[in-house]
Amino acid sequence: MNLENNLNDKQLEAVKHTEGPLLILAGAGSGKTKVLVHRIAYLIEHMGVSPYNIMAITFTNKAAAEMRERVERIIPNVGSSIWVMTFHASCVRMLRRFIDRIGYDNNFSIYDTEDQKTLIKRIYRNLNLDPKIIKEKTAIRAISSYKDELTSPEEALRQTNDFYDRQIINIYSEYQKALKQNNALDFDDIIVKCVELLERDEEVREYYQEKFKYIMVDEYQDTNNAQFRLIKLLADKYKNLCVVGDDDQSIYKFRGANIFNILNFENVYKDAKLIKLEQNYRSKANILNVANAVIKNNKGRKDKSLWTANDSGEKIRVLEFENAAGEAEFIINEIKQKASDYSEWAVLYRTNAQSRLLEERCVLLNIPYQLVGGVNFYQRKEIKDVVAYLKILSNPNDDISLLRIINLPKRGIGASSIAKISAYASLNSLSLWEVLSDIDNIEELSKLKSKFSVFSESIEKLQEAKEKEESVADIIDFIMDEINYKASFLEEGTEEALARIENIEEFKNKAREYESTELEAFLEDIALIADIDRYDEDSKRVTLMTLHAAKGLEFPYVYMSGMEEGLFPSSMSLFTGDESDVEEERRLCYVGITRAKKELCMTFAKFRMQNGDMRYGTLSRFVTEIPSEFVQSNAKSRSRSDFRAGSYERKSNNNSENYYNEVYRKSIEIKKTSKLNYEVGDRVRHINFGEGRVIDIEDGAKDYKVSVDFDKFGVKKMFAGFAKLEKI
C-alpha cells in the first residue's frame, strides 16, 4: 500500500494520526471515504492492529457496504472482521447479545414508523384521548425528541409542571410500557437502549471498550445527543476516536442532529487534533466558487474553503419561468435533448410535493426515472403483511404485528372479539399471543375459542416450519400457501394486484440471501433500510429526489428547482425569526450545489401553487448571495436584486428579519392582528414548537412581533398573524 501516491498531504496526515482523538473536517468531495478506508488499512498493515479491534460507524448501509468493499480491495479477507456498519445496526448487534441484561428478550421486534403510529393510535384509544387536541404526529415527534436527549418519561415529568407537556409525557410513558410488553424497540430505542445497556452494565461496557480500541465515525455532524453519548461511552477507555464530518453539511436538525457535537469536539476532547480536507476532487472550480460564496454567509461554522485543481467549467445557470409547470417542462425537455446516459442527471428540490410535475413530464416524454424518497418498498401493504407474519414467528409477543394479520385472510374475527381479548391481555399484563395460546383455560373467553382457533393453528404450522430450519424464502412460501395470499390477488385480476404479486416475488429474492437461522437478521436488515440505500446508481434513469435525500451522492449534471423565498429557504425557517433555522437551510443549499460535478442549473418560477394557493415567487436569497461572475441568467429584475442576464447587484442580507420584511412579505397578504389575547409572561402554545412563555411583544407597522421562549426550541420571534399562538 503506497500511501504517498494515493493521498494528498492532508489526507496522509489524517491516515497516519492513529492515537488519541482526531477531528477531520472533510469538505464535500474531499475524499473522506478514501481517508477512512486507508486509515483502516494503515492500522492493520502498519500498526499491527487486529481487524477485530476496529469499529467504523456510518449513517447508511450503502456507505458501510462501500467502505467494506474498498477495504477488501486493499487488504483481502478482512472486511468481515471489521465492525463496519450503521449506528442502528451496531446497536442492534450489541442488543441481540446482551439486551436480556436490561429486561428484554433477545428476540425483540423492531418497529418501523407505521408500527409506531399503530401503537400510538392504540394508546390514544386506551387513554380515551382526542387526537384533535393532541395530534398523534405531535406526540410521536415529542417522544422522539425526549429519546434524542436520553430523557425518560420519569425524568421528563420532573422537568415540567405544564399540563399540556404532562399529557404528552403520559402518552410517552404508556408508549414505552406497550413497547416493553410487546418486546419491541422503535428506531430511537435502538440507540437509547444500547446507551442504557452500556451505562448500567459495567461488564458489557468494558467488553466493548476493550474490543473497539480504534473507533471511526463518519458524518459526525449528523449525530444526535444519544449517538454522541454512545460513542463517548465506547471510546472512553482508549480515546482513539476519529470523527469525520463537515459542519457545512449538517442538515438534519429536524431529526435531532446536533451540529454542536462537531463544533465542540475540541472542547470535549481537549487534546484533539484538527485536520481540514479542503481539496475537492468532484466538482468544477466554478461550482465550488458558488458553494463557498453561499456558505460563508453562515456564522455558526468552522472556517474552511473548498478548492480544486479541476478547470473552471461552465458558469452556473439561473433560469426564471412563468410558473412551476413551465419550469418542470424545461428541465425534463432539456434532459431529453442532452442526455446520453440518464443516470448522470438529477433534479433536486426542497419538498416532495415538487416531484409531481417532474414525474408527469418524465412519463409524457417516456424518460425513465427513479424517485428517491417515495413509498418505501418495505412499507407496501403486501410486504408489511408478510413481514408481520415473519415477526410473529420471531417474536410472538409482538401485538402490533399480530393485530395486523389476525384477520388476514378474512377469518370472521370481528372488532368486538379482538377488543375482548385485548382488554383481557391488558388487564392481566399479557401479550395477545399468550392469551390466544391459553384461551382453553380462560373461562371468560371460552366462547371466542372457535373464532381464533384457525389463526392459532396457522401460526403453529408456520412455527413448525421455522423449527424445521426451512429457509426464510421457504417460510414465506409457507405463509403464502397458508393464507392463500397470491390466489386472492390472482382472483382480483387487476394490474395493481399483479404488481403486488411481483413485489412479493421480489421480496423472496431478497430473502433467498438468508438461511432459516437468520430470520432475525433478515428482519433487522429490512427494518433498517433507509431511502438513500434504495438509490440505484446503475439504474440508467434520471434521479428525482429531495435535497435532503441527495446528501452523500454526486451527479455530473444537477438541477436545483424551486429556488424561491418561502420554498427554499422554507417559509417555516423564515417565520421563526431564528437565524439558525435559515443557516440550516443555507447548509442544505450548499449540499445541493456540491452534488454537481460538471454543470449546475438553478431554476425558479414567478408563480407556484402551494398549499392550494397560487403564490408569487421571489428569488431565493441563496441565489442572490452568488457573485455575478459565476452566473449566467435569463432572469429579469426580481425584487431585492437587480438580477439581469449575467449580472446583478448583490445586497447584504445579514439581517434575515429585515430581508423578510422587505421582500418575502410582499408575496403574502398580511393583515395586522386586531387584538392579542395574551401578553408578556403568559404561557402559549404553537402548533409546531409546542409550549413556551411570551417574553416580548413589539407593535410593528404590519403586525405584532412576538418573541416566545419555547420549552423545547428556545427563543423564536414571529409575527402574531402567522404564529396563531394559543394562550394556555
XYZ file of C-alpha atoms in Angstrom:
728
model
C 0.000 0.000 0.000
C 1.731 3.120 -1.255
C 0.053 5.888 0.708
C 2.152 8.740 -0.684
C 0.988 8.029 -4.235
C -2.670 7.644 -3.274
C -3.222 10.531 -0.866
C -2.591 14.270 -0.697
C -0.653 15.717 2.244
C -3.661 16.409 4.467
C -5.229 13.034 3.712
C -1.934 11.323 4.533
C -1.660 13.225 7.809
C -5.178 12.093 8.771
C -4.390 8.454 7.951
C -1.171 8.370 9.984
C -2.555 10.115 13.070
C -3.822 6.991 14.830
C -3.506 7.682 18.560
C -5.830 9.943 20.508
C -8.899 11.931 19.408
C -8.917 13.284 15.862
C -11.389 15.608 14.125
C -11.267 15.506 10.332
C -13.204 18.377 8.783
C -13.872 16.922 5.359
C -15.384 19.273 2.809
C -17.731 17.973 0.119
C -15.926 15.774 -2.414
C -12.648 15.849 -0.460
C -12.217 12.065 -0.339
C -13.269 11.350 3.225
C -14.246 7.744 2.489
C -10.849 7.232 0.872
C -9.198 8.550 4.034
C -11.246 6.299 6.316
C -10.555 3.221 4.175
C -6.810 3.891 4.041
C -6.777 4.662 7.767
C -8.292 1.239 8.499
C -5.754 -0.394 6.187
C -2.901 1.563 7.781
C -3.930 0.455 11.272
C -3.932 -3.191 10.184
C -0.871 -3.289 7.901
C 1.458 -0.752 9.513
C 0.338 -0.608 13.147
C -0.427 -4.310 13.582
C -3.938 -3.642 14.894
C -6.308 -6.602 14.735
C -9.338 -6.023 12.459
C -11.369 -7.280 15.427
C -10.409 -4.122 17.356
C -11.581 -1.634 14.726
C -15.030 -0.059 14.569
C -16.264 2.202 11.776
C -19.743 3.686 12.073
C -21.705 5.172 9.178
C -25.220 6.526 8.753
C -26.284 4.409 5.772
C -25.969 0.780 4.773
C -24.757 1.989 1.385
C -21.816 3.839 2.936
C -20.963 0.858 5.159
C -21.003 -1.573 2.229
C -18.823 0.735 0.131
C -16.305 1.076 2.952
C -16.088 -2.704 3.482
C -15.625 -3.328 -0.237
C -12.859 -0.754 -0.543
C -11.017 -2.123 2.490
C -11.252 -5.600 0.949
C -9.643 -4.321 -2.252
C -6.631 -3.099 -0.268
C -6.449 -5.968 2.255
C -8.372 -9.052 1.098
C -10.340 -11.183 3.570
C -10.515 -8.682 6.443
C -13.744 -6.844 5.633
C -15.944 -9.254 7.571
C -13.717 -8.993 10.664
C -14.043 -5.213 10.917
C -17.138 -3.791 12.561
C -18.272 -1.510 9.696
C -21.963 -0.723 9.944
C -24.543 1.928 10.743
C -25.303 3.276 14.206
C -28.531 1.310 14.348
C -27.049 -1.930 13.012
C -24.178 -1.684 15.516
C -26.563 -1.182 18.410
C -28.884 -3.980 17.278
C -25.923 -6.381 17.215
C -24.947 -5.428 20.760
C -28.547 -5.615 21.962
C -29.188 -9.015 20.370
C -26.390 -10.349 22.535
C -26.943 -8.520 25.815
C -30.381 -6.856 25.954
C -31.613 -9.534 28.370
C -29.477 -7.761 30.973
C -31.865 -4.798 30.919
C -35.084 -6.775 30.928
C -35.865 -7.580 27.284
C -35.858 -10.872 25.387
C -33.146 -11.163 22.757
C -35.705 -11.851 20.005
C -37.127 -8.313 20.220
C -39.011 -6.808 17.262
C -38.009 -3.544 15.585
C -40.968 -1.236 14.943
C -40.900 0.978 11.875
C -42.780 4.275 11.610
C -46.042 2.615 10.571
C -45.897 0.179 13.504
C -45.156 3.149 15.750
C -48.229 5.040 14.509
C -50.415 1.955 15.012
C -49.224 1.602 18.600
C -49.803 5.303 19.327
C -53.366 5.029 17.986
C -53.994 2.085 20.373
C -52.705 4.138 23.284
C -54.956 7.050 22.340
C -57.939 4.708 22.359
C -56.924 3.175 25.693
C -56.472 6.622 27.282
C -59.607 7.998 25.611
C -57.582 10.848 24.090
C -58.865 13.115 21.342
C -56.256 13.280 18.515
C -57.654 16.705 17.593
C -56.410 18.111 20.930
C -53.010 16.423 20.876
C -52.155 15.316 17.371
C -50.653 11.850 17.110
C -47.796 13.210 14.995
C -47.068 15.811 17.665
C -46.845 13.095 20.318
C -44.545 10.963 18.150
C -42.226 13.915 17.458
C -42.132 14.805 21.150
C -41.338 11.211 22.157
C -38.516 11.099 19.615
C -37.141 14.404 20.949
C -37.152 13.081 24.506
C -35.284 9.968 23.389
C -32.732 12.001 21.430
C -31.948 13.739 24.718
C -31.963 10.408 26.615
C -34.832 11.703 28.729
C -37.067 9.029 30.249
C -40.781 9.664 30.951
C -39.983 9.886 34.676
C -37.234 12.476 34.098
C -39.466 14.434 31.720
C -42.208 14.638 34.350
C -39.755 16.003 36.901
C -38.725 18.747 34.459
C -42.176 20.292 33.866
C -45.400 21.273 35.589
C -47.046 22.238 32.319
C -50.410 20.498 31.824
C -50.017 20.031 28.059
C -46.480 18.652 28.361
C -47.572 16.267 31.123
C -50.272 14.861 28.851
C -47.683 14.139 26.158
C -45.353 12.617 28.742
C -48.193 10.378 29.902
C -48.570 9.167 26.298
C -44.797 8.647 26.198
C -44.937 6.588 29.396
C -47.747 4.363 28.118
C -45.988 4.026 24.768
C -42.812 2.741 26.432
C -44.800 0.315 28.567
C -46.508 -1.034 25.422
C -43.183 -1.444 23.630
C -41.813 -3.371 26.590
C -44.960 -5.527 26.716
C -44.533 -6.304 23.019
C -40.796 -6.950 23.456
C -40.224 -4.315 20.807
C -37.975 -1.312 20.147
C -38.574 1.645 17.866
C -35.694 3.237 15.918
C -34.890 5.732 18.677
C -34.916 2.965 21.295
C -32.246 1.054 19.415
C -29.755 3.779 20.348
C -31.293 4.639 23.728
C -31.372 1.040 24.991
C -27.816 0.455 23.855
C -26.698 3.516 25.834
C -28.704 2.233 28.799
C -27.048 -1.176 28.499
C -23.536 0.296 28.397
C -24.205 2.671 31.295
C -25.860 0.103 33.553
C -23.728 -2.958 32.899
C -20.036 -2.438 33.635
C -19.079 -5.869 32.296
C -20.692 -5.222 28.896
C -19.241 -1.699 28.754
C -15.708 -2.918 29.470
C -16.100 -5.726 26.932
C -16.906 -3.337 24.084
C -14.390 -0.701 25.186
C -11.691 -3.360 25.058
C -12.947 -4.683 21.746
C -13.166 -1.314 19.994
C -9.721 0.148 20.604
C -9.949 2.233 17.436
C -13.252 3.904 16.559
C -14.114 5.927 13.462
C -17.381 7.782 12.928
C -18.452 9.079 9.528
C -20.807 12.066 9.057
C -20.284 13.131 12.649
C -22.163 16.394 12.090
C -25.380 14.353 11.826
C -25.136 12.743 15.265
C -27.728 13.479 17.923
C -27.145 13.624 21.673
C -27.896 9.932 22.204
C -25.402 8.933 19.489
C -22.841 11.305 20.983
C -23.259 9.595 24.365
C -22.981 6.141 22.768
C -19.684 6.956 21.056
C -18.266 8.603 24.155
C -19.056 5.509 26.242
C -17.359 3.205 23.732
C -14.276 5.398 23.287
C -13.751 6.407 26.924
C -11.039 3.846 27.696
C -8.571 4.287 24.818
C -9.858 7.558 23.319
C -8.594 6.555 19.883
C -11.632 8.253 18.364
C -11.543 9.630 14.840
C -14.627 11.563 13.739
C -15.105 12.747 10.179
C -17.644 15.303 9.129
C -18.478 18.701 7.733
C -20.412 21.224 9.781
C -21.393 22.897 6.495
C -23.380 19.761 5.631
C -25.318 19.489 8.883
C -28.920 19.368 7.602
C -30.804 17.026 9.911
C -31.741 19.276 12.821
C -35.362 18.190 12.321
C -34.273 14.608 13.069
C -32.476 15.633 16.243
C -28.966 16.128 14.813
C -26.888 18.448 16.976
C -24.347 20.484 15.000
C -22.563 21.350 18.257
C -21.321 17.753 18.519
C -18.833 18.546 15.770
C -18.362 22.255 16.553
C -17.492 21.480 20.202
C -15.465 18.289 19.621
C -12.217 20.006 20.577
C -13.800 21.243 23.818
C -14.946 17.738 24.774
C -11.580 16.201 23.840
C -9.011 18.810 24.886
C -6.061 17.052 23.232
C -7.874 16.507 19.925
C -6.039 17.132 16.660
C -7.852 19.019 13.863
C -7.174 18.278 10.184
C -9.041 20.051 7.372
C -9.608 18.368 4.000
C -10.371 21.256 1.641
C -9.253 19.945 -1.743
C -12.291 18.852 -3.732
C -11.965 16.137 -6.383
C -15.587 16.153 -7.516
C -16.613 19.470 -8.970
C -15.532 22.097 -11.437
C -13.966 25.189 -9.863
C -16.883 27.462 -10.711
C -19.317 25.226 -8.812
C -17.071 25.348 -5.753
C -16.801 29.135 -6.010
C -20.589 29.283 -5.882
C -20.758 26.901 -2.915
C -18.124 28.878 -0.967
C -19.884 32.179 -1.698
C -23.176 30.904 -0.307
C -21.966 29.080 2.792
C -19.682 31.869 4.007
C -22.843 33.795 4.954
C -23.357 31.361 7.840
C -21.920 32.483 11.162
C -22.134 29.178 13.065
C -19.398 27.276 11.234
C -15.709 26.397 11.258
C -13.663 28.348 8.748
C -12.724 26.441 5.607
C -12.908 26.911 1.849
C -13.097 24.269 -0.861
C -10.661 24.403 -3.756
C -9.860 22.161 -6.702
C -7.245 21.506 -9.321
C -10.079 20.933 -11.824
C -10.764 23.519 -14.519
C -13.336 26.301 -14.055
C -16.078 24.686 -16.110
C -19.290 26.419 -17.186
C -20.918 29.210 -15.240
C -23.961 28.056 -13.324
C -27.276 28.911 -14.920
C -30.075 30.704 -13.074
C -33.296 30.478 -15.062
C -36.659 32.131 -14.458
C -40.001 30.653 -15.560
C -43.542 31.970 -15.565
C -44.844 29.071 -13.487
C -43.864 25.718 -11.974
C -45.261 23.763 -14.926
C -43.021 25.679 -17.316
C -40.059 25.061 -15.011
C -40.661 21.295 -14.972
C -41.279 21.190 -18.721
C -37.974 22.946 -19.446
C -35.910 20.769 -17.115
C -37.189 17.432 -18.380
C -37.177 18.543 -22.042
C -33.560 19.650 -21.740
C -32.555 16.346 -20.166
C -34.334 14.569 -23.037
C -32.348 16.593 -25.587
C -28.929 16.447 -23.942
C -28.700 13.151 -22.056
C -26.816 10.193 -23.477
C -26.883 8.484 -20.067
C -29.878 9.382 -17.918
C -28.150 8.241 -14.719
C -25.851 11.285 -14.972
C -28.754 13.675 -14.423
C -30.505 14.628 -11.186
C -33.255 17.074 -10.286
C -33.230 18.207 -6.652
C -36.000 20.041 -4.810
C -36.890 21.199 -1.303
C -40.204 19.383 -0.816
C -41.591 16.041 -2.008
C -44.642 17.763 -3.498
C -42.434 19.341 -6.176
C -41.817 15.946 -7.764
C -45.341 15.608 -9.242
C -44.875 17.941 -12.216
C -41.434 16.489 -12.927
C -42.777 12.917 -12.798
C -45.659 13.778 -15.121
C -43.275 15.280 -17.654
C -40.982 12.231 -17.487
C -43.952 9.952 -18.156
C -45.121 12.139 -21.054
C -41.699 12.057 -22.714
C -41.101 8.383 -21.873
C -37.998 9.196 -19.825
C -37.022 6.528 -17.264
C -36.679 7.960 -13.754
C -36.249 6.869 -10.159
C -37.968 8.711 -7.347
C -35.908 8.508 -4.174
C -37.933 9.212 -1.072
C -41.238 7.873 -2.368
C -43.102 4.947 -0.856
C -40.574 2.559 0.613
C -40.790 -0.915 -0.939
C -40.937 -2.406 2.555
C -43.860 -0.139 3.508
C -46.148 -1.526 0.798
C -49.187 -3.316 2.184
C -48.447 -6.760 0.820
C -44.862 -6.639 2.094
C -45.932 -5.345 5.518
C -48.439 -8.220 5.717
C -45.805 -10.887 5.048
C -43.314 -9.184 7.361
C -45.921 -9.174 10.141
C -46.207 -12.974 9.853
C -42.411 -13.288 9.966
C -42.217 -11.016 13.018
C -44.723 -13.179 14.889
C -42.588 -16.240 14.175
C -39.583 -14.434 15.604
C -41.348 -12.645 18.476
C -44.834 -13.983 19.285
C -45.356 -11.194 21.841
C -45.453 -8.541 19.091
C -49.077 -7.401 19.442
C -48.890 -4.841 16.634
C -47.865 -7.457 14.072
C -50.397 -9.951 15.427
C -53.269 -7.482 15.132
C -52.286 -6.738 11.535
C -52.630 -10.377 10.463
C -55.160 -11.846 12.879
C -57.928 -11.446 10.286
C -55.736 -11.757 7.185
C -57.136 -13.531 5.261
C -60.671 -12.946 6.461
C -61.403 -15.374 9.297
C -64.621 -13.905 10.628
C -62.860 -12.264 13.545
C -64.683 -9.051 14.315
C -63.611 -5.905 16.149
C -65.610 -6.775 19.275
C -63.863 -10.158 19.621
C -60.458 -8.526 19.231
C -61.436 -5.870 21.766
C -62.356 -8.575 24.329
C -59.050 -10.439 24.101
C -57.150 -7.131 24.024
C -58.897 -5.995 27.210
C -58.116 -9.296 28.927
C -54.473 -9.121 27.825
C -54.113 -5.538 29.054
C -55.775 -6.278 32.399
C -53.517 -9.261 33.038
C -50.302 -7.790 31.530
C -50.171 -10.494 28.879
C -49.427 -10.393 25.175
C -52.244 -11.281 22.786
C -50.460 -14.466 21.737
C -50.141 -15.542 25.370
C -53.904 -15.116 25.691
C -54.658 -16.983 22.464
C -52.289 -19.820 23.387
C -54.082 -20.326 26.690
C -57.628 -19.453 25.637
C -58.865 -23.001 26.511
C -58.156 -22.246 30.160
C -59.663 -18.763 30.252
C -63.299 -19.139 31.190
C -64.468 -15.640 30.268
C -63.054 -16.057 26.748
C -64.135 -19.652 26.094
C -66.909 -18.585 23.702
C -64.320 -16.943 21.469
C -62.142 -20.039 21.094
C -63.660 -21.125 17.784
C -63.177 -17.664 16.254
C -59.442 -17.618 16.961
C -58.593 -21.303 16.537
C -57.987 -21.076 12.779
C -55.500 -18.251 13.267
C -53.706 -20.024 16.121
C -53.432 -23.217 14.084
C -51.961 -21.284 11.139
C -49.291 -19.700 13.336
C -48.436 -23.049 14.915
C -47.978 -24.625 11.463
C -45.652 -21.809 10.469
C -43.709 -22.149 13.723
C -43.187 -25.835 12.935
C -41.799 -24.891 9.500
C -39.420 -22.434 11.152
C -38.276 -25.046 13.670
C -37.511 -27.438 10.800
C -34.919 -24.847 9.740
C -36.572 -24.082 6.469
C -35.036 -21.138 4.628
C -36.566 -17.660 5.019
C -37.749 -17.825 1.381
C -39.383 -21.203 2.038
C -41.113 -19.850 5.124
C -42.517 -17.009 3.007
C -43.857 -19.626 0.588
C -45.447 -21.458 3.540
C -47.092 -18.213 4.592
C -48.386 -17.556 1.092
C -49.858 -21.051 0.899
C -51.303 -20.976 4.394
C -53.194 -17.702 3.916
C -53.900 -18.204 0.196
C -52.492 -14.708 -0.404
C -51.431 -14.978 -4.044
C -54.694 -16.624 -5.063
C -56.664 -13.672 -3.722
C -54.623 -11.298 -5.887
C -54.975 -13.532 -8.947
C -58.737 -13.626 -8.468
C -58.766 -9.846 -8.355
C -57.034 -9.804 -11.746
C -56.130 -6.097 -11.761
C -52.773 -4.614 -12.749
C -52.316 -3.455 -9.176
C -52.962 -6.967 -7.857
C -50.447 -8.454 -10.291
C -47.913 -5.797 -9.233
C -48.399 -6.905 -5.621
C -47.560 -10.499 -6.592
C -44.418 -9.231 -8.351
C -43.470 -7.306 -5.210
C -43.793 -10.449 -3.084
C -41.610 -12.375 -5.539
C -39.010 -9.609 -5.344
C -39.243 -9.793 -1.567
C -38.489 -13.523 -1.772
C -35.430 -12.769 -3.906
C -34.108 -10.702 -1.008
C -34.990 -13.497 1.436
C -33.006 -16.075 -0.545
C -29.825 -14.414 0.742
C -30.611 -15.725 4.227
C -30.746 -19.141 5.842
C -33.547 -20.125 8.195
C -31.455 -19.435 11.246
C -31.041 -15.848 10.074
C -34.707 -14.812 10.243
C -33.941 -12.126 12.843
C -31.019 -10.854 10.738
C -33.315 -10.655 7.722
C -35.935 -8.707 9.677
C -33.243 -6.360 11.018
C -31.881 -5.629 7.567
C -35.217 -4.723 6.041
C -36.175 -2.654 9.098
C -33.001 -0.571 8.881
C -33.017 0.135 5.145
C -33.134 3.899 4.514
C -34.228 5.878 1.457
C -30.643 6.513 0.385
C -29.983 2.770 0.447
C -32.628 2.365 -2.232
C -30.882 4.742 -4.628
C -29.583 2.745 -7.594
C -26.613 4.475 -9.232
C -26.625 1.912 -12.066
C -30.276 2.385 -12.937
C -29.727 4.389 -16.164
C -32.599 6.600 -15.026
C -32.966 10.275 -14.204
C -32.953 10.762 -10.438
C -35.645 12.890 -8.800
C -35.060 13.490 -5.102
C -35.241 15.991 -2.271
C -32.148 17.927 -1.307
C -32.041 16.028 1.981
C -32.043 12.676 0.188
C -29.226 13.824 -2.134
C -26.656 14.160 0.614
C -23.716 11.829 0.018
C -24.420 11.472 -3.717
C -22.953 13.124 -6.798
C -24.065 13.647 -10.387
C -22.406 15.211 -13.432
C -25.480 17.347 -14.159
C -27.723 18.790 -11.451
C -30.838 20.980 -11.454
C -31.943 22.697 -8.253
C -35.564 23.642 -8.804
C -37.863 25.931 -6.844
C -35.237 28.486 -5.777
C -37.781 30.871 -4.245
C -38.224 32.524 -0.873
C -40.743 30.645 1.222
C -39.971 27.436 -0.616
C -36.202 27.493 -0.238
C -35.470 28.714 2.354
C -38.698 27.265 3.681
C -41.459 29.504 4.984
C -41.129 27.915 8.420
C -37.474 28.909 8.692
C -38.489 32.488 7.839
C -41.445 32.646 10.181
C -39.474 31.661 13.276
C -37.182 34.664 13.107
C -34.380 32.356 14.251
C -31.261 32.871 12.155
C -30.064 29.322 12.943
C -33.072 27.963 11.032
C -32.097 29.975 7.950
C -28.492 28.818 8.374
C -29.680 25.200 8.326
C -31.469 25.919 5.030
C -28.313 27.538 3.665
C -26.337 24.408 4.531
C -28.947 22.411 2.637
C -28.397 24.694 -0.362
C -24.646 24.131 -0.026
C -25.245 20.361 -0.068
C -27.312 20.696 -3.250
C -24.681 22.811 -5.031
C -21.862 20.420 -4.159
C -23.696 17.403 -5.615
C -22.844 18.735 -9.105
C -19.663 17.624 -10.834
C -19.810 19.343 -14.247
C -22.863 21.599 -14.567
C -25.366 23.179 -12.205
C -28.631 24.895 -13.103
C -30.863 26.719 -10.597
C -34.471 27.409 -11.562
C -37.312 29.418 -10.066
C -40.875 30.345 -11.003
C -42.853 33.587 -10.826
C -45.964 31.684 -9.781
C -46.305 28.368 -7.979
C -49.247 26.558 -6.425
C -48.515 25.996 -2.721
C -50.977 24.618 -0.190
C -53.852 25.193 -2.562
C -52.972 28.835 -3.256
C -51.181 30.450 -6.178
C -48.143 32.211 -4.764
C -45.970 34.884 -6.333
C -42.374 33.806 -6.032
C -39.393 35.964 -5.146
C -35.877 34.823 -5.856
C -34.209 32.853 -3.077
C -31.677 34.796 -1.039
C -29.248 31.938 -1.614
C -29.124 32.766 -5.317
C -28.566 36.455 -4.638
C -25.549 35.559 -2.486
C -23.704 34.233 -5.565
C -21.285 36.713 -7.204
C -22.335 37.668 -10.708
C -19.098 36.470 -12.335
C -20.095 32.866 -11.677
C -23.627 33.141 -13.109
C -25.403 33.291 -16.449
C -29.109 34.013 -16.247
C -32.285 34.836 -18.159
C -33.850 36.393 -15.060
C -35.360 39.878 -15.064
C -35.407 42.235 -12.119
C -36.591 40.227 -9.124
C -37.444 42.329 -6.047
C -34.405 42.871 -3.865
C -31.826 42.362 -6.534
C -31.342 43.752 -9.980
C -30.967 40.255 -11.405
C -30.139 40.608 -15.114
C -28.647 38.264 -17.648
C -25.241 37.504 -16.257
C -25.107 40.126 -13.521
C -26.969 41.629 -10.618
C -26.339 43.928 -7.719
C -25.779 41.978 -4.526
C -27.175 43.426 -1.323
C -26.388 42.429 2.217
C -28.805 40.055 3.827
C -27.140 39.569 7.162
C -30.347 40.691 8.805
C -32.815 37.998 7.837
C -35.715 39.752 9.543
C -35.239 42.943 7.532
C -34.962 40.919 4.374
C -38.137 39.068 5.244
C -39.999 42.365 5.846
C -38.721 43.901 2.645
C -39.183 41.013 0.225
C -40.930 37.878 1.289
C -43.944 39.511 2.855
C -44.637 41.265 -0.466
C -45.736 37.922 -1.851
C -48.138 37.189 1.013
C -51.069 39.259 2.240
C -50.510 40.044 5.911
C -53.284 41.592 7.970
C -52.382 43.067 11.326
C -53.803 41.162 14.236
C -56.543 43.333 15.726
C -56.060 42.216 19.326
C -53.825 39.766 21.157
C -55.381 37.506 23.791
C -52.038 37.078 25.547
C -49.359 39.327 26.991
C -45.753 39.193 28.142
C -45.376 36.483 30.775
C -48.257 34.326 29.532
C -47.857 30.655 28.614
C -48.800 29.943 24.977
C -48.880 27.014 22.583
C -47.631 26.903 18.967
C -48.728 24.184 16.523
C -45.121 23.180 15.750
C -42.985 24.423 18.621
C -45.247 23.356 21.457
C -45.458 25.388 24.657
C -43.484 28.373 25.790
C -43.612 31.739 27.546
C -44.091 35.134 25.844
C -41.033 37.273 26.628
C -41.594 40.281 24.342
C -44.270 41.859 22.147
C -43.336 44.575 19.657
C -46.046 46.602 17.891
C -44.703 46.585 14.319
C -46.025 48.533 11.359
C -47.519 45.487 9.640
C -48.162 43.192 12.622
C -47.160 42.427 16.185
C -43.775 40.728 16.528
C -43.969 38.211 19.344
C -40.912 36.625 20.984
C -41.562 33.316 22.723
C -39.148 31.210 24.767
C -40.303 27.711 23.815
C -39.607 24.851 26.225
C -38.006 22.630 23.609
C -36.879 25.030 20.864
C -35.642 28.117 22.686
C -36.467 31.709 21.702
C -38.347 32.244 18.444
C -39.535 35.600 17.035
C -42.614 35.517 14.814
C -45.493 37.608 13.516
C -48.672 37.148 15.513
C -50.823 36.612 12.427
C -48.700 33.673 11.301
C -47.892 32.256 14.709
C -51.528 31.770 15.755
C -50.450 31.359 19.370
C -52.957 29.896 21.773
C -52.956 31.132 25.359
C -52.817 28.274 27.875
